[in-house]
Coordinates of C-alpha atoms in Angstrom, one line a residue:
X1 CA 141.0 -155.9 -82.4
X2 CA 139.4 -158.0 -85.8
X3 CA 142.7 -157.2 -87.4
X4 CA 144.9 -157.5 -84.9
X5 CA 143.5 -161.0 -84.1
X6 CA 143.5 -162.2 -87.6
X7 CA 147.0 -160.8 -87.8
X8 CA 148.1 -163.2 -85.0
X9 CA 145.7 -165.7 -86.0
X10 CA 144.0 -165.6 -82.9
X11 CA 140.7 -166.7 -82.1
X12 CA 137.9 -163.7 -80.6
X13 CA 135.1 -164.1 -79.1
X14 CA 132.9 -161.6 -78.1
X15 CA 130.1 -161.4 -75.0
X16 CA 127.3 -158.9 -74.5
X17 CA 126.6 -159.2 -71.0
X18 CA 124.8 -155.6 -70.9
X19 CA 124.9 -153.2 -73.8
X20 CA 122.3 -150.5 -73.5
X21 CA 120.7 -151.9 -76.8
X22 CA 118.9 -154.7 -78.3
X23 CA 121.6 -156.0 -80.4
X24 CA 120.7 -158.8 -83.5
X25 CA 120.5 -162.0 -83.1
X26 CA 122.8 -163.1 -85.8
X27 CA 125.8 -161.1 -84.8
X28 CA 128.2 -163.9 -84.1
X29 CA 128.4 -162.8 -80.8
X30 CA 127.6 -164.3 -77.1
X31 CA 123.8 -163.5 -76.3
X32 CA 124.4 -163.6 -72.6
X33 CA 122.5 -159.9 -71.4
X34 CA 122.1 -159.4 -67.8
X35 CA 120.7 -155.8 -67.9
X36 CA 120.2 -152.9 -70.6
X37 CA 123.7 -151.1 -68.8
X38 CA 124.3 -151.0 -65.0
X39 CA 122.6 -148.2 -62.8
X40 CA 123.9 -144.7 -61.6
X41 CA 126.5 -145.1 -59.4
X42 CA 125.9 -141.9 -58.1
X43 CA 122.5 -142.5 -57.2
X44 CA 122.9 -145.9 -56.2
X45 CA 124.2 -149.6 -56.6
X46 CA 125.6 -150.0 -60.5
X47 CA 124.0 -153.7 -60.1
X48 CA 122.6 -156.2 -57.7
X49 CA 124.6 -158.9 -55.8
X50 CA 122.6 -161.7 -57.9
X51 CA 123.9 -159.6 -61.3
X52 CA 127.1 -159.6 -59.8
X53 CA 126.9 -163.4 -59.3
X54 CA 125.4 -163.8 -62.7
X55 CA 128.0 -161.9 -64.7
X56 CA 130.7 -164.1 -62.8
X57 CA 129.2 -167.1 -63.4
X58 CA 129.2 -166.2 -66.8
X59 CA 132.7 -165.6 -67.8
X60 CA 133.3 -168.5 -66.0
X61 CA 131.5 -170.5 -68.2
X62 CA 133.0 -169.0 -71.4
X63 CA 135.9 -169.7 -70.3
X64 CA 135.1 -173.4 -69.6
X65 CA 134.0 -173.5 -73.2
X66 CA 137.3 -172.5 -74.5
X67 CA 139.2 -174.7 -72.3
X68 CA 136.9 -177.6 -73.7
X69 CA 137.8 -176.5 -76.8
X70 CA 141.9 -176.5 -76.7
X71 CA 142.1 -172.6 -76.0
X72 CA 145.3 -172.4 -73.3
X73 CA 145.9 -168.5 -73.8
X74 CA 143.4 -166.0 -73.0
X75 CA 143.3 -162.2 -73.4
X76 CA 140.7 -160.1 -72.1
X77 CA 139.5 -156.7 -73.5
X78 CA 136.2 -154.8 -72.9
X79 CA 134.7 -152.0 -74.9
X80 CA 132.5 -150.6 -72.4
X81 CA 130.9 -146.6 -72.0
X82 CA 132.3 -144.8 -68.6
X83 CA 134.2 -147.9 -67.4
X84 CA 137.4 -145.8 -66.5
X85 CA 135.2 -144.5 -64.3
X86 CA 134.0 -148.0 -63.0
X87 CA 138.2 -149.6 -62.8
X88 CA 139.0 -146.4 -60.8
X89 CA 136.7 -146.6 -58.1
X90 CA 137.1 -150.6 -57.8
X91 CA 140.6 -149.6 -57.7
X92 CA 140.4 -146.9 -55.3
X93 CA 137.6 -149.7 -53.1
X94 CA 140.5 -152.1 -53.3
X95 CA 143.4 -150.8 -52.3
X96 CA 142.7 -147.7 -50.7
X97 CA 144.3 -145.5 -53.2
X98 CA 143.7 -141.9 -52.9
X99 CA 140.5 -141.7 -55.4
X100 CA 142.1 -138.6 -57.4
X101 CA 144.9 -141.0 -58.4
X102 CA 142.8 -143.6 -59.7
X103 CA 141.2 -141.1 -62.2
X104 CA 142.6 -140.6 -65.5
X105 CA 141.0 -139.0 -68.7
X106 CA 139.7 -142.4 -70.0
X107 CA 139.0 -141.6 -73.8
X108 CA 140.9 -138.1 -73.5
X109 CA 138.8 -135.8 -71.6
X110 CA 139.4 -132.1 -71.3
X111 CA 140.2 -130.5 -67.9
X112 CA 137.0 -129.2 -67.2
X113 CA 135.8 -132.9 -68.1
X114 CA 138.1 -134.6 -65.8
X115 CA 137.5 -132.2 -63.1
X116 CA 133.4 -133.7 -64.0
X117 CA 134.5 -136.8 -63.6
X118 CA 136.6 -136.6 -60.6
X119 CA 133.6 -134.8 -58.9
X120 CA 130.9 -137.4 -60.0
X121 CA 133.1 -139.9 -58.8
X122 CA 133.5 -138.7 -55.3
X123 CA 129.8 -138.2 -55.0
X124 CA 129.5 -141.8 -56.0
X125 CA 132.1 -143.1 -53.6
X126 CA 130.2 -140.7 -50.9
X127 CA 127.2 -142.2 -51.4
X128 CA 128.2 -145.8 -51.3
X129 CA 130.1 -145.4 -47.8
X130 CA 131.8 -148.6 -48.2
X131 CA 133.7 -150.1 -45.3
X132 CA 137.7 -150.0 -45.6
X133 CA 137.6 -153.7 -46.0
X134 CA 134.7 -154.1 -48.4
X135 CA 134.8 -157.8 -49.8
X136 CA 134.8 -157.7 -53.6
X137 CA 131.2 -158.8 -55.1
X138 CA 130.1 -155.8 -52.7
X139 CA 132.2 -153.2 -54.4
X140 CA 131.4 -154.5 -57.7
X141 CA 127.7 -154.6 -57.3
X142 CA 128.3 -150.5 -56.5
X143 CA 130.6 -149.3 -58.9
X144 CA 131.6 -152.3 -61.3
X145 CA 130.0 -152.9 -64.9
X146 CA 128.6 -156.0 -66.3
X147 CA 132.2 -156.4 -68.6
X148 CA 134.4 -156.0 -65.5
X149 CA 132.3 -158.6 -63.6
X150 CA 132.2 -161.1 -66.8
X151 CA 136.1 -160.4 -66.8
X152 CA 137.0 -161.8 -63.3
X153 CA 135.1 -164.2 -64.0
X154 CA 136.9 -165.3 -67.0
X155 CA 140.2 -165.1 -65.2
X156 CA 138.9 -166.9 -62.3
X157 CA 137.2 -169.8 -64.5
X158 CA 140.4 -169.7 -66.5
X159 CA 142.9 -169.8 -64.2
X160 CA 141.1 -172.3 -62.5
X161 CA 141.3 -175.0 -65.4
X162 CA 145.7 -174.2 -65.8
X163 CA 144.9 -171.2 -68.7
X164 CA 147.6 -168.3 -68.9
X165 CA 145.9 -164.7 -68.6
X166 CA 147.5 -161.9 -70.7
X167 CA 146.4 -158.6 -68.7
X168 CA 146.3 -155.5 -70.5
X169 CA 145.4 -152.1 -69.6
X170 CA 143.3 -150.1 -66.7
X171 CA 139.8 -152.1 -67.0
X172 CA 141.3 -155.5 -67.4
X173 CA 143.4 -155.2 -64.7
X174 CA 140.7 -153.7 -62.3
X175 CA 138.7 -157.0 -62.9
X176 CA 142.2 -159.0 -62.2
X177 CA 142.2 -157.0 -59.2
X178 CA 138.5 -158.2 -58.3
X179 CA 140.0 -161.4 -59.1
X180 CA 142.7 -161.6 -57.0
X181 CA 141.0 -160.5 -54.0
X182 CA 138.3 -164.0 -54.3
X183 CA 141.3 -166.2 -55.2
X184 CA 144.6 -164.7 -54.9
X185 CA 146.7 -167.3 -56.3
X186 CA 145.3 -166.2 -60.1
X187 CA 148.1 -163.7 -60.4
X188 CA 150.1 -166.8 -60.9
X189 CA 148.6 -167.2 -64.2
X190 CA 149.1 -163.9 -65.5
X191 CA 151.2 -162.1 -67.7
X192 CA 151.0 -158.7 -67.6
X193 CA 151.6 -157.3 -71.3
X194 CA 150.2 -154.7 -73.9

């Protein structure tokens, strides 16, 4: 993504909102850590409701900051461990999409790891017994992660101040999805791309 944003001599900005480690201080990066990684979804909630609330409010704010600061055009990315996994159950919470559909390989699993994942995933949905019509900060405090959350937040703060959103792949447009579902005019703003 460094290359590719130099290459179109775009601007990125990057913000840890929960990597599972203690990262340095002078990365030129975001400091903005809600939590060393979210929790097991299979065992229980991946984060709080006030975690959800705080990631939101924080992509909200960056992208306040970039609007301050002339940006017009945003494009969201994530780099994030077992988020597939996190985007297909949103997705599946959301629109009531068969949950085996919603699963893909992520980062090129082998059979027997997909059939893993499609298993863990089903225990996790199982366990979290969510009402058909499950508002949205309720399904992402059980299965989203801190970069989804920070995401739909961005969008909503975004589209909010007249920003376009360029929406590109399975996790970004799970938190578009999130999105949508608090303020449904935001796929207004969007161009869906790759």
């Amino acid at each position: 993504i460094n290359v590719l944003a130099r290459h179109a001599g775009a601007r990125l900005v990057l913000v840890d909102v929960g990597v599972k480690a203690d990262l340095a201080e002078e990365l030129p990066i975001q400091h903005c850590k809600i939590r060393h990684g979210t929790g097991n979804m299979k065992y229980g909630p991946a984060m709080s409701r006030e975690e959800v609330l705080r990631a939101l409010k924080i992509g909200v704010r960056v992208a306040n900051e970039l609007v301050d600061q002339g940006v017009r055009v945003i494009g969201l990315g994530e780099m994030g461990i077992g988020n597939t996994a996190s985007a297909a159950l949103i997705t599946h919470a959301l629109t009531a999409t068969p949950l085996f559909d919603c699963i893909g390989r992520g980062t090129g699993l082998d059979d027997p790891g997909l059939a893993r994942k499609r298993d863990l995933l089903a225990l996790a949905v199982a366990r979290a017994a969510l009402p058909a019509d499950a508002d949205a900060l309720t399904v992402l405090a059980e299965f989203g992660g801190f970069e989804i959350v920070m995401m739909a937040g961005a969008m909503l703060g975004a589209a909010e101040r007249g920003m376009t959103l360029l929406i590109d792949g399975f996790i970004v447009t799970s938190a578009l999805l999130v999105a949508s579902r608090i303020a449904p005019a935001i796929r207004d703003y969007c161009v869906f791309c790759h």
